[in-house]
Amino acid sequence: MIKLRNVHKTYAGAQPLHVLKGIDLDIAEGELVSIMGASGSGKSTLLNILGILDDYDEGEYHLAGTLIKNLSETRAAEYRNRMIGFIFQSFNLISFKTAVENVELPLFYQGVSRRKRHQMAMDELEKMGLTDWAAHYPNEMSGGQRQRVAIARALVTRPQIILADEPTGALDSKTGIEVMELLKRLNREEHITMIIVTHDPNVAAQTNRIIRIKDGVIE
Amino acid sequence: MKIDLDTYHELLQTLLRNKTRSFLTGFGVFWGVFMLVALMGGGAGMKELLNNNFAGFATNSAIIFEQQTTKPYHGFRKGRWWTLTTGDMDRLREQVPQLDVISPIASKWGVQAVNGENKFNANVKGLLPEYAKVEAPTLFYGRFLNDMDIAQQRKVCVIGKRVYKTLFPKGGDPCGQMIRLDSAYYTVIGVDYKESNMNINGSSDEAISIPLSLMQRAFNMGQSIDLIAITARPGVAISDITPRIREVIARGHDIDPTDEKAVTVFNTEVLFGLLDSLFSGVDLLIWLVGIGTLLAGAIGVSNIMMVTVKERTTEIGIRRAIGATPRVILSQIISESILLTAVSGMSGIVFAVLILQMMEMGFTEDGIVKSHFQVSFWTAIGAAVLLAALGVLAGLAPAGRAMSIKPVDAMREE
């Protein structure tokens, strides 16, 4: 599913920062992996590259058989929209939209008709057990609920992979465990490839494979 | 951009999220458009009102009248009085072919006009029919003087509006009735309702016009006349033939042909030219102020959109991360800008049209519109198109900034 070959990334600046120094990585379909590393190790950069949020300088990145390199902004947006679902630490829901509107948003950008995307978003919220909360705004919900809305939003486009950046980082331990259970169940039942970036060993322990990154290389 | 209800829903949502700010920003544009449209309509209306004062007056005309000489000539010392005569008319006709109408005027002030018990102190003018070409009468009843009146020295008269209202308080057509001027009776043949403020020798609504030849005899004036009104043929500027006119008249009266004071030629062309340039100046000012205000409003919109984009960096980043293309973001920001300018601008147009309509109604008397303040439909359409264009322009810079937001930047913003 994911194939990285000798990927390098340098941030330009007064003092160029060589963040990724030749990453080789293979992730198969249906895997649940975690990426761990100290801050500054390059794990966020790796996630950005995996999520087509950022470009890399050298090497090759294949996502579901497609070479992802030097894409135009428009193509990148399209791939992100169709292939990748994002889950962020701070949920990143749009505050002035209701839960269901937030979940609808990726479909809106795909050009799915109004009625259909509403139906799909409601279905997704139902799976998360949030049907009653569909018309509520993010600030009326608890952290766990917000993260579940964000997960619904990530899943609604049926992406090939889910990228989660510290999905439990902003949650208390109990809700964190619930969210992790949810992610694991999705991986198990719907065979969605899932990559979780974390520095929490407890979270990492629940995944099939742990990828440790240090100083820009995989250990 | 896709036509989708939610597209508009989103636009409204973002604009209404900060109502006060949107309102204040929109007000700038509203005021700009209001100023532009109201000034344009108001300017045109004022121009028409002013022009009404000169209605019916030939624009390429001049008035010749006599004054004391200021230069000694042919043995005469300066400061001599002289008089224009009917002979001057003939000389002008023969020697200055560029002239079209040559119409002499003799007048007498304070003549008592009487009809039964009603009296009016009128200003009697002796005229020729041609005078109608210099100062066109607005005949409410009857006709103006004609050649037969002159030839037969008929005792007929055309009376002004106020003379008519005073002498015939009951109204009705006065033509054929007799009125007395001093000691002689004259038949009324017409009523002149001209209201223009541009008059020769006294206001026309207080005037009684009678045939020139009759006037000279009835009031013992001999051949003398008070002034000569002339118009030039089309394409001839009065100012070019003024020296020639002066020379012809001066020669007949032993006056220095360069004596500009003795033979005064009052050129109305200059007056009209002055008015024209005044109006062009006012027009220019209106456009400068209007467009300036409108631009200031648009820049305000651009500025606020800039702030909004800055504020929404995270939100835009999220949208980009979940699949919004730069084009979507671009069209969203520009649409917001267009919507804001269009809505506030349209209200500006509507408000201005309302005010102009009120002004027009205020200047309407007895159902007769005196001046048109209202802007034309196409001016309004033009203003609307201009607004849309301004909206796009105002949105360009903020949209450019929004486009440059990368999803990663948004994540870092937190």
PDB file of C-alpha atoms in Angstrom, chain A residues 11 48 53-54 73-74 77-78 80-81 86 88 90 92-97 101-102 104-106 108-112 114 117 137 153, chain B residues 1-2 4-7 9-10 13-14 17 312 314-315 318-329 332 406-408 411-412 414:
ATOM      1  CA  TYR A  11      13.893  22.492   5.000  1.00  0.00           C
ATOM      2  CA  ASN A  48       3.193  15.241   6.195  1.00  0.00           C
ATOM      3  CA  LEU A  53       0.686  17.704   2.760  1.00  0.00           C
ATOM      4  CA  ASP A  54       4.314  18.370   2.013  1.00  0.00           C
ATOM      5  CA  GLU A  73      -1.580  21.693  -5.601  1.00  0.00           C
ATOM      6  CA  THR A  74      -4.771  20.699  -7.341  1.00  0.00           C
ATOM      7  CA  ALA A  77      -5.717  18.078  -3.036  1.00  0.00           C
ATOM      8  CA  GLU A  78      -7.523  15.522  -5.151  1.00  0.00           C
ATOM      9  CA  ARG A  80      -5.683  13.728  -0.346  1.00  0.00           C
ATOM     10  CA  ASN A  81      -9.402  13.928  -0.728  1.00  0.00           C
ATOM     11  CA  PHE A  86      -6.719  12.608   8.445  1.00  0.00           C
ATOM     12  CA  PHE A  88      -5.486  15.291  14.095  1.00  0.00           C
ATOM     13  CA  SER A  90      -6.624  18.880  18.039  1.00  0.00           C
ATOM     14  CA  ASN A  92      -9.397  20.344  13.530  1.00  0.00           C
ATOM     15  CA  LEU A  93     -13.117  20.511  13.094  1.00  0.00           C
ATOM     16  CA  ILE A  94     -14.484  23.719  11.606  1.00  0.00           C
ATOM     17  CA  SER A  95     -16.028  25.457  14.569  1.00  0.00           C
ATOM     18  CA  PHE A  96     -18.917  27.194  12.824  1.00  0.00           C
ATOM     19  CA  LYS A  97     -20.173  24.043  11.169  1.00  0.00           C
ATOM     20  CA  GLU A 101     -21.609  19.533   8.076  1.00  0.00           C
ATOM     21  CA  ASN A 102     -18.039  18.843   9.094  1.00  0.00           C
ATOM     22  CA  GLU A 104     -19.953  16.302   4.732  1.00  0.00           C
ATOM     23  CA  LEU A 105     -17.145  18.668   3.836  1.00  0.00           C
ATOM     24  CA  PRO A 106     -14.774  16.221   2.065  1.00  0.00           C
ATOM     25  CA  PHE A 108     -18.644  18.539  -0.834  1.00  0.00           C
ATOM     26  CA  TYR A 109     -15.193  18.969  -2.345  1.00  0.00           C
ATOM     27  CA  GLN A 110     -15.678  15.740  -4.276  1.00  0.00           C
ATOM     28  CA  GLY A 111     -18.823  17.153  -5.815  1.00  0.00           C
ATOM     29  CA  VAL A 112     -21.187  14.615  -4.279  1.00  0.00           C
ATOM     30  CA  ARG A 114     -26.270  17.469  -1.391  1.00  0.00           C
ATOM     31  CA  ARG A 117     -23.506  13.415   1.012  1.00  0.00           C
ATOM     32  CA  TYR A 137     -21.478  22.414  16.949  1.00  0.00           C
ATOM     33  CA  ARG A 153     -14.965  12.838   8.533  1.00  0.00           C
TER      34      ARG A 153
ATOM     35  CA  MET B   1     -17.369  26.600  -8.992  1.00  0.00           C
ATOM     36  CA  LYS B   2     -20.137  24.082  -8.610  1.00  0.00           C
ATOM     37  CA  ASP B   4     -24.645  24.049  -4.995  1.00  0.00           C
ATOM     38  CA  LEU B   5     -26.947  25.418  -2.331  1.00  0.00           C
ATOM     39  CA  ASP B   6     -24.251  24.816   0.242  1.00  0.00           C
ATOM     40  CA  THR B   7     -21.863  27.053  -1.652  1.00  0.00           C
ATOM     41  CA  HIS B   9     -24.907  28.709   2.498  1.00  0.00           C
ATOM     42  CA  GLU B  10     -21.179  28.744   3.234  1.00  0.00           C
ATOM     43  CA  GLN B  13     -22.313  31.640   7.034  1.00  0.00           C
ATOM     44  CA  THR B  14     -18.857  33.177   6.846  1.00  0.00           C
ATOM     45  CA  ARG B  17     -20.302  35.030  11.457  1.00  0.00           C
ATOM     46  CA  ARG B 312      -8.978  31.722   9.053  1.00  0.00           C
ATOM     47  CA  THR B 314      -6.275  27.149  10.293  1.00  0.00           C
ATOM     48  CA  GLU B 315      -9.708  26.679   8.831  1.00  0.00           C
ATOM     49  CA  ILE B 318      -8.086  22.079   7.295  1.00  0.00           C
ATOM     50  CA  ARG B 319     -10.125  22.516   4.149  1.00  0.00           C
ATOM     51  CA  ARG B 320      -6.995  22.082   2.060  1.00  0.00           C
ATOM     52  CA  ALA B 321      -6.024  18.959   4.015  1.00  0.00           C
ATOM     53  CA  ILE B 322      -9.361  17.287   3.427  1.00  0.00           C
ATOM     54  CA  GLY B 323      -9.359  18.021  -0.274  1.00  0.00           C
ATOM     55  CA  ALA B 324     -10.186  21.607  -1.159  1.00  0.00           C
ATOM     56  CA  THR B 325      -8.224  22.613  -4.251  1.00  0.00           C
ATOM     57  CA  PRO B 326      -6.632  26.056  -4.384  1.00  0.00           C
ATOM     58  CA  ARG B 327      -9.294  27.014  -6.913  1.00  0.00           C
ATOM     59  CA  VAL B 328     -12.066  26.240  -4.483  1.00  0.00           C
ATOM     60  CA  ILE B 329     -10.430  28.444  -1.868  1.00  0.00           C
ATOM     61  CA  GLN B 332     -14.698  31.141  -2.069  1.00  0.00           C
ATOM     62  CA  LYS B 406      -0.484  25.261   2.689  1.00  0.00           C
ATOM     63  CA  PRO B 407      -2.177  22.619   4.791  1.00  0.00           C
ATOM     64  CA  VAL B 408       1.052  22.244   6.731  1.00  0.00           C
ATOM     65  CA  MET B 411      -1.178  22.687  11.333  1.00  0.00           C
ATOM     66  CA  ARG B 412       1.772  24.725  12.545  1.00  0.00           C
ATOM     67  CA  GLU B 414      -1.789  25.937  16.480  1.00  0.00           C
TER      68      GLU B 414
END
